[in-house]
Amino acid sequence: MPQDMPPVGGYGPVQYKRNLPAPGFRPATLLVGMGAVMIFGFYKLAQGIREQNELAREKMWSRIHLIPMLQAEEDRDLVRRHLADQAREKELLGENTKVYNSDRYVRPTFAVTPTNVTK
């Protein structure tokens, strides 16, 4: 019996590879997506920094505008203390004595001491 020969032109190619699609996104898609997320994050970060700067500026200006009122309140308190001190001195000594040799007002320094001392 004669041996079978291959057909003329040969056999067709044998498919030994699997043609499966790659799982997940392509790398370019992932890079574009990550870039978009990062750009959005930096945008929100810049907005937050601007907001913090604006709040700090507003806080500073509010304090600057409050300084005259606080100074006036402190001055009223000093005048009240000074007049009370003058009255107490007049009550104890009978007259107002000048501690300094000039009529220039010297801002007093007060040391707050507790009324009740416990040991």
mmCIF file with all atom_site columns, C-alpha atoms in Angstrom:
data_model
loop_
_atom_site.group_PDB
_atom_site.id
_atom_site.type_symbol
_atom_site.label_atom_id
_atom_site.label_alt_id
_atom_site.label_comp_id
_atom_site.label_asym_id
_atom_site.label_entity_id
_atom_site.label_seq_id
_atom_site.pdbx_PDB_ins_code
_atom_site.Cartn_x
_atom_site.Cartn_y
_atom_site.Cartn_z
_atom_site.occupancy
_atom_site.B_iso_or_equiv
_atom_site.pdbx_formal_charge
_atom_site.auth_seq_id
_atom_site.auth_comp_id
_atom_site.auth_asym_id
_atom_site.auth_atom_id
_atom_site.pdbx_PDB_model_num
ATOM 1   C CA . MET A 1 1   ? 0.000   0.000   0.000   1.00 0.00 ? 1   MET A CA 1
ATOM 2   C CA . PRO A 1 2   ? 1.450   3.348   -0.956  1.00 0.00 ? 2   PRO A CA 1
ATOM 3   C CA . GLN A 1 3   ? 2.040   6.038   1.725   1.00 0.00 ? 3   GLN A CA 1
ATOM 4   C CA . ASP A 1 4   ? -0.216  9.076   1.728   1.00 0.00 ? 4   ASP A CA 1
ATOM 5   C CA . MET A 1 5   ? 1.586   12.236  0.786   1.00 0.00 ? 5   MET A CA 1
ATOM 6   C CA . PRO A 1 6   ? 0.804   15.781  1.971   1.00 0.00 ? 6   PRO A CA 1
ATOM 7   C CA . PRO A 1 7   ? -1.465  17.762  -0.239  1.00 0.00 ? 7   PRO A CA 1
ATOM 8   C CA . VAL A 1 8   ? 0.098   19.972  -2.874  1.00 0.00 ? 8   VAL A CA 1
ATOM 9   C CA . GLY A 1 9   ? 1.126   23.254  -1.294  1.00 0.00 ? 9   GLY A CA 1
ATOM 10  C CA . GLY A 1 10  ? 1.348   21.728  2.198   1.00 0.00 ? 10  GLY A CA 1
ATOM 11  C CA . TYR A 1 11  ? -0.900  21.661  5.173   1.00 0.00 ? 11  TYR A CA 1
ATOM 12  C CA . GLY A 1 12  ? -2.387  24.881  6.615   1.00 0.00 ? 12  GLY A CA 1
ATOM 13  C CA . PRO A 1 13  ? -0.777  26.486  9.687   1.00 0.00 ? 13  PRO A CA 1
ATOM 14  C CA . VAL A 1 14  ? -1.619  24.977  13.038  1.00 0.00 ? 14  VAL A CA 1
ATOM 15  C CA . GLN A 1 15  ? -3.080  27.499  15.504  1.00 0.00 ? 15  GLN A CA 1
ATOM 16  C CA . TYR A 1 16  ? -1.348  26.931  18.801  1.00 0.00 ? 16  TYR A CA 1
ATOM 17  C CA . LYS A 1 17  ? -1.757  30.473  20.314  1.00 0.00 ? 17  LYS A CA 1
ATOM 18  C CA . ARG A 1 18  ? -4.908  31.613  22.132  1.00 0.00 ? 18  ARG A CA 1
ATOM 19  C CA . ASN A 1 19  ? -6.408  34.870  20.903  1.00 0.00 ? 19  ASN A CA 1
ATOM 20  C CA . LEU A 1 20  ? -7.797  36.162  24.197  1.00 0.00 ? 20  LEU A CA 1
ATOM 21  C CA . PRO A 1 21  ? -8.292  39.883  24.867  1.00 0.00 ? 21  PRO A CA 1
ATOM 22  C CA . ALA A 1 22  ? -6.015  41.387  27.526  1.00 0.00 ? 22  ALA A CA 1
ATOM 23  C CA . PRO A 1 23  ? -7.775  41.703  30.901  1.00 0.00 ? 23  PRO A CA 1
ATOM 24  C CA . GLY A 1 24  ? -8.439  45.216  32.229  1.00 0.00 ? 24  GLY A CA 1
ATOM 25  C CA . PHE A 1 25  ? -7.806  48.551  30.611  1.00 0.00 ? 25  PHE A CA 1
ATOM 26  C CA . ARG A 1 26  ? -5.014  49.352  28.263  1.00 0.00 ? 26  ARG A CA 1
ATOM 27  C CA . PRO A 1 27  ? -2.045  51.107  29.915  1.00 0.00 ? 27  PRO A CA 1
ATOM 28  C CA . ALA A 1 28  ? -2.699  54.351  28.034  1.00 0.00 ? 28  ALA A CA 1
ATOM 29  C CA . THR A 1 29  ? -6.268  54.456  29.360  1.00 0.00 ? 29  THR A CA 1
ATOM 30  C CA . LEU A 1 30  ? -5.043  53.905  32.910  1.00 0.00 ? 30  LEU A CA 1
ATOM 31  C CA . LEU A 1 31  ? -2.447  56.663  32.540  1.00 0.00 ? 31  LEU A CA 1
ATOM 32  C CA . VAL A 1 32  ? -5.021  59.140  31.214  1.00 0.00 ? 32  VAL A CA 1
ATOM 33  C CA . GLY A 1 33  ? -7.432  58.245  34.025  1.00 0.00 ? 33  GLY A CA 1
ATOM 34  C CA . MET A 1 34  ? -4.786  58.623  36.735  1.00 0.00 ? 34  MET A CA 1
ATOM 35  C CA . GLY A 1 35  ? -3.653  61.924  35.223  1.00 0.00 ? 35  GLY A CA 1
ATOM 36  C CA . ALA A 1 36  ? -7.232  63.239  35.260  1.00 0.00 ? 36  ALA A CA 1
ATOM 37  C CA . VAL A 1 37  ? -7.691  62.225  38.897  1.00 0.00 ? 37  VAL A CA 1
ATOM 38  C CA . MET A 1 38  ? -4.395  63.877  39.865  1.00 0.00 ? 38  MET A CA 1
ATOM 39  C CA . ILE A 1 39  ? -5.221  67.087  38.005  1.00 0.00 ? 39  ILE A CA 1
ATOM 40  C CA . PHE A 1 40  ? -8.597  67.242  39.758  1.00 0.00 ? 40  PHE A CA 1
ATOM 41  C CA . GLY A 1 41  ? -6.901  66.625  43.130  1.00 0.00 ? 41  GLY A CA 1
ATOM 42  C CA . PHE A 1 42  ? -4.342  69.390  42.573  1.00 0.00 ? 42  PHE A CA 1
ATOM 43  C CA . TYR A 1 43  ? -7.154  71.730  41.496  1.00 0.00 ? 43  TYR A CA 1
ATOM 44  C CA . LYS A 1 44  ? -9.083  71.057  44.724  1.00 0.00 ? 44  LYS A CA 1
ATOM 45  C CA . LEU A 1 45  ? -5.874  71.432  46.757  1.00 0.00 ? 45  LEU A CA 1
ATOM 46  C CA . ALA A 1 46  ? -5.194  74.845  45.193  1.00 0.00 ? 46  ALA A CA 1
ATOM 47  C CA . GLN A 1 47  ? -8.787  75.901  45.928  1.00 0.00 ? 47  GLN A CA 1
ATOM 48  C CA . GLY A 1 48  ? -8.388  74.833  49.561  1.00 0.00 ? 48  GLY A CA 1
ATOM 49  C CA . ILE A 1 49  ? -5.106  76.728  49.936  1.00 0.00 ? 49  ILE A CA 1
ATOM 50  C CA . ARG A 1 50  ? -6.696  79.858  48.456  1.00 0.00 ? 50  ARG A CA 1
ATOM 51  C CA . GLU A 1 51  ? -9.641  79.519  50.852  1.00 0.00 ? 51  GLU A CA 1
ATOM 52  C CA . GLN A 1 52  ? -7.307  79.156  53.839  1.00 0.00 ? 52  GLN A CA 1
ATOM 53  C CA . ASN A 1 53  ? -5.338  82.231  52.757  1.00 0.00 ? 53  ASN A CA 1
ATOM 54  C CA . GLU A 1 54  ? -8.542  84.225  52.377  1.00 0.00 ? 54  GLU A CA 1
ATOM 55  C CA . LEU A 1 55  ? -9.751  83.153  55.833  1.00 0.00 ? 55  LEU A CA 1
ATOM 56  C CA . ALA A 1 56  ? -6.386  84.082  57.371  1.00 0.00 ? 56  ALA A CA 1
ATOM 57  C CA . ARG A 1 57  ? -6.481  87.477  55.658  1.00 0.00 ? 57  ARG A CA 1
ATOM 58  C CA . GLU A 1 58  ? -10.038 88.083  56.869  1.00 0.00 ? 58  GLU A CA 1
ATOM 59  C CA . LYS A 1 59  ? -9.071  87.088  60.415  1.00 0.00 ? 59  LYS A CA 1
ATOM 60  C CA . MET A 1 60  ? -6.086  89.451  60.367  1.00 0.00 ? 60  MET A CA 1
ATOM 61  C CA . TRP A 1 61  ? -8.140  92.390  59.112  1.00 0.00 ? 61  TRP A CA 1
ATOM 62  C CA . SER A 1 62  ? -10.908 91.743  61.641  1.00 0.00 ? 62  SER A CA 1
ATOM 63  C CA . ARG A 1 63  ? -8.302  91.850  64.414  1.00 0.00 ? 63  ARG A CA 1
ATOM 64  C CA . ILE A 1 64  ? -6.801  95.039  62.966  1.00 0.00 ? 64  ILE A CA 1
ATOM 65  C CA . HIS A 1 65  ? -10.242 96.684  62.940  1.00 0.00 ? 65  HIS A CA 1
ATOM 66  C CA . LEU A 1 66  ? -10.928 95.572  66.522  1.00 0.00 ? 66  LEU A CA 1
ATOM 67  C CA . ILE A 1 67  ? -7.707  97.092  67.929  1.00 0.00 ? 67  ILE A CA 1
ATOM 68  C CA . PRO A 1 68  ? -9.129  100.631 68.487  1.00 0.00 ? 68  PRO A CA 1
ATOM 69  C CA . MET A 1 69  ? -12.168 99.279  70.328  1.00 0.00 ? 69  MET A CA 1
ATOM 70  C CA . LEU A 1 70  ? -10.024 97.030  72.523  1.00 0.00 ? 70  LEU A CA 1
ATOM 71  C CA . GLN A 1 71  ? -7.613  99.897  73.201  1.00 0.00 ? 71  GLN A CA 1
ATOM 72  C CA . ALA A 1 72  ? -10.499 102.187 74.199  1.00 0.00 ? 72  ALA A CA 1
ATOM 73  C CA . GLU A 1 73  ? -11.857 99.499  76.527  1.00 0.00 ? 73  GLU A CA 1
ATOM 74  C CA . GLU A 1 74  ? -8.452  99.111  78.139  1.00 0.00 ? 74  GLU A CA 1
ATOM 75  C CA . ASP A 1 75  ? -8.112  102.892 78.499  1.00 0.00 ? 75  ASP A CA 1
ATOM 76  C CA . ARG A 1 76  ? -11.521 103.128 80.207  1.00 0.00 ? 76  ARG A CA 1
ATOM 77  C CA . ASP A 1 77  ? -10.473 100.359 82.588  1.00 0.00 ? 77  ASP A CA 1
ATOM 78  C CA . LEU A 1 78  ? -7.195  102.171 83.358  1.00 0.00 ? 78  LEU A CA 1
ATOM 79  C CA . VAL A 1 79  ? -9.016  105.450 84.033  1.00 0.00 ? 79  VAL A CA 1
ATOM 80  C CA . ARG A 1 80  ? -11.475 103.678 86.342  1.00 0.00 ? 80  ARG A CA 1
ATOM 81  C CA . ARG A 1 81  ? -8.604  101.999 88.221  1.00 0.00 ? 81  ARG A CA 1
ATOM 82  C CA . HIS A 1 82  ? -6.658  105.266 88.408  1.00 0.00 ? 82  HIS A CA 1
ATOM 83  C CA . LEU A 1 83  ? -9.600  107.199 89.827  1.00 0.00 ? 83  LEU A CA 1
ATOM 84  C CA . ALA A 1 84  ? -10.323 104.412 92.321  1.00 0.00 ? 84  ALA A CA 1
ATOM 85  C CA . ASP A 1 85  ? -6.653  104.439 93.331  1.00 0.00 ? 85  ASP A CA 1
ATOM 86  C CA . GLN A 1 86  ? -6.723  108.236 93.759  1.00 0.00 ? 86  GLN A CA 1
ATOM 87  C CA . ALA A 1 87  ? -9.860  107.978 95.907  1.00 0.00 ? 87  ALA A CA 1
ATOM 88  C CA . ARG A 1 88  ? -8.333  105.220 98.036  1.00 0.00 ? 88  ARG A CA 1
ATOM 89  C CA . GLU A 1 89  ? -5.136  107.238 98.429  1.00 0.00 ? 89  GLU A CA 1
ATOM 90  C CA . LYS A 1 90  ? -7.090  110.360 99.450  1.00 0.00 ? 90  LYS A CA 1
ATOM 91  C CA . GLU A 1 91  ? -9.048  108.309 101.967 1.00 0.00 ? 91  GLU A CA 1
ATOM 92  C CA . LEU A 1 92  ? -5.898  106.824 103.507 1.00 0.00 ? 92  LEU A CA 1
ATOM 93  C CA . LEU A 1 93  ? -3.519  109.821 103.340 1.00 0.00 ? 93  LEU A CA 1
ATOM 94  C CA . GLY A 1 94  ? -5.943  112.708 103.316 1.00 0.00 ? 94  GLY A CA 1
ATOM 95  C CA . GLU A 1 95  ? -4.433  114.253 100.173 1.00 0.00 ? 95  GLU A CA 1
ATOM 96  C CA . ASN A 1 96  ? -3.213  113.255 96.731  1.00 0.00 ? 96  ASN A CA 1
ATOM 97  C CA . THR A 1 97  ? 0.561   112.998 96.714  1.00 0.00 ? 97  THR A CA 1
ATOM 98  C CA . LYS A 1 98  ? 2.514   112.901 93.476  1.00 0.00 ? 98  LYS A CA 1
ATOM 99  C CA . VAL A 1 99  ? 4.815   109.949 93.222  1.00 0.00 ? 99  VAL A CA 1
ATOM 100 C CA . TYR A 1 100 ? 6.683   111.383 90.251  1.00 0.00 ? 100 TYR A CA 1
ATOM 101 C CA . ASN A 1 101 ? 8.138   114.857 89.937  1.00 0.00 ? 101 ASN A CA 1
ATOM 102 C CA . SER A 1 102 ? 6.166   115.661 86.797  1.00 0.00 ? 102 SER A CA 1
ATOM 103 C CA . ASP A 1 103 ? 2.539   115.956 85.787  1.00 0.00 ? 103 ASP A CA 1
ATOM 104 C CA . ARG A 1 104 ? 3.031   113.555 82.911  1.00 0.00 ? 104 ARG A CA 1
ATOM 105 C CA . TYR A 1 105 ? 0.783   110.508 83.057  1.00 0.00 ? 105 TYR A CA 1
ATOM 106 C CA . VAL A 1 106 ? 2.665   107.286 83.629  1.00 0.00 ? 106 VAL A CA 1
ATOM 107 C CA . ARG A 1 107 ? 0.817   104.119 82.791  1.00 0.00 ? 107 ARG A CA 1
ATOM 108 C CA . PRO A 1 108 ? 0.612   102.032 85.966  1.00 0.00 ? 108 PRO A CA 1
ATOM 109 C CA . THR A 1 109 ? 1.672   98.431  86.108  1.00 0.00 ? 109 THR A CA 1
ATOM 110 C CA . PHE A 1 110 ? -0.602  96.227  88.153  1.00 0.00 ? 110 PHE A CA 1
ATOM 111 C CA . ALA A 1 111 ? 0.304   92.904  89.656  1.00 0.00 ? 111 ALA A CA 1
ATOM 112 C CA . VAL A 1 112 ? -2.771  90.743  90.118  1.00 0.00 ? 112 VAL A CA 1
ATOM 113 C CA . THR A 1 113 ? -2.615  89.087  93.503  1.00 0.00 ? 113 THR A CA 1
ATOM 114 C CA . PRO A 1 114 ? -5.130  86.613  94.892  1.00 0.00 ? 114 PRO A CA 1
ATOM 115 C CA . THR A 1 115 ? -7.408  87.822  97.667  1.00 0.00 ? 115 THR A CA 1
ATOM 116 C CA . ASN A 1 116 ? -7.277  84.574  99.639  1.00 0.00 ? 116 ASN A CA 1
ATOM 117 C CA . VAL A 1 117 ? -3.893  82.959  100.131 1.00 0.00 ? 117 VAL A CA 1
ATOM 118 C CA . THR A 1 118 ? -4.002  79.284  100.997 1.00 0.00 ? 118 THR A CA 1
ATOM 119 C CA . LYS A 1 119 ? -1.015  77.303  102.143 1.00 0.00 ? 119 LYS A CA 1
#
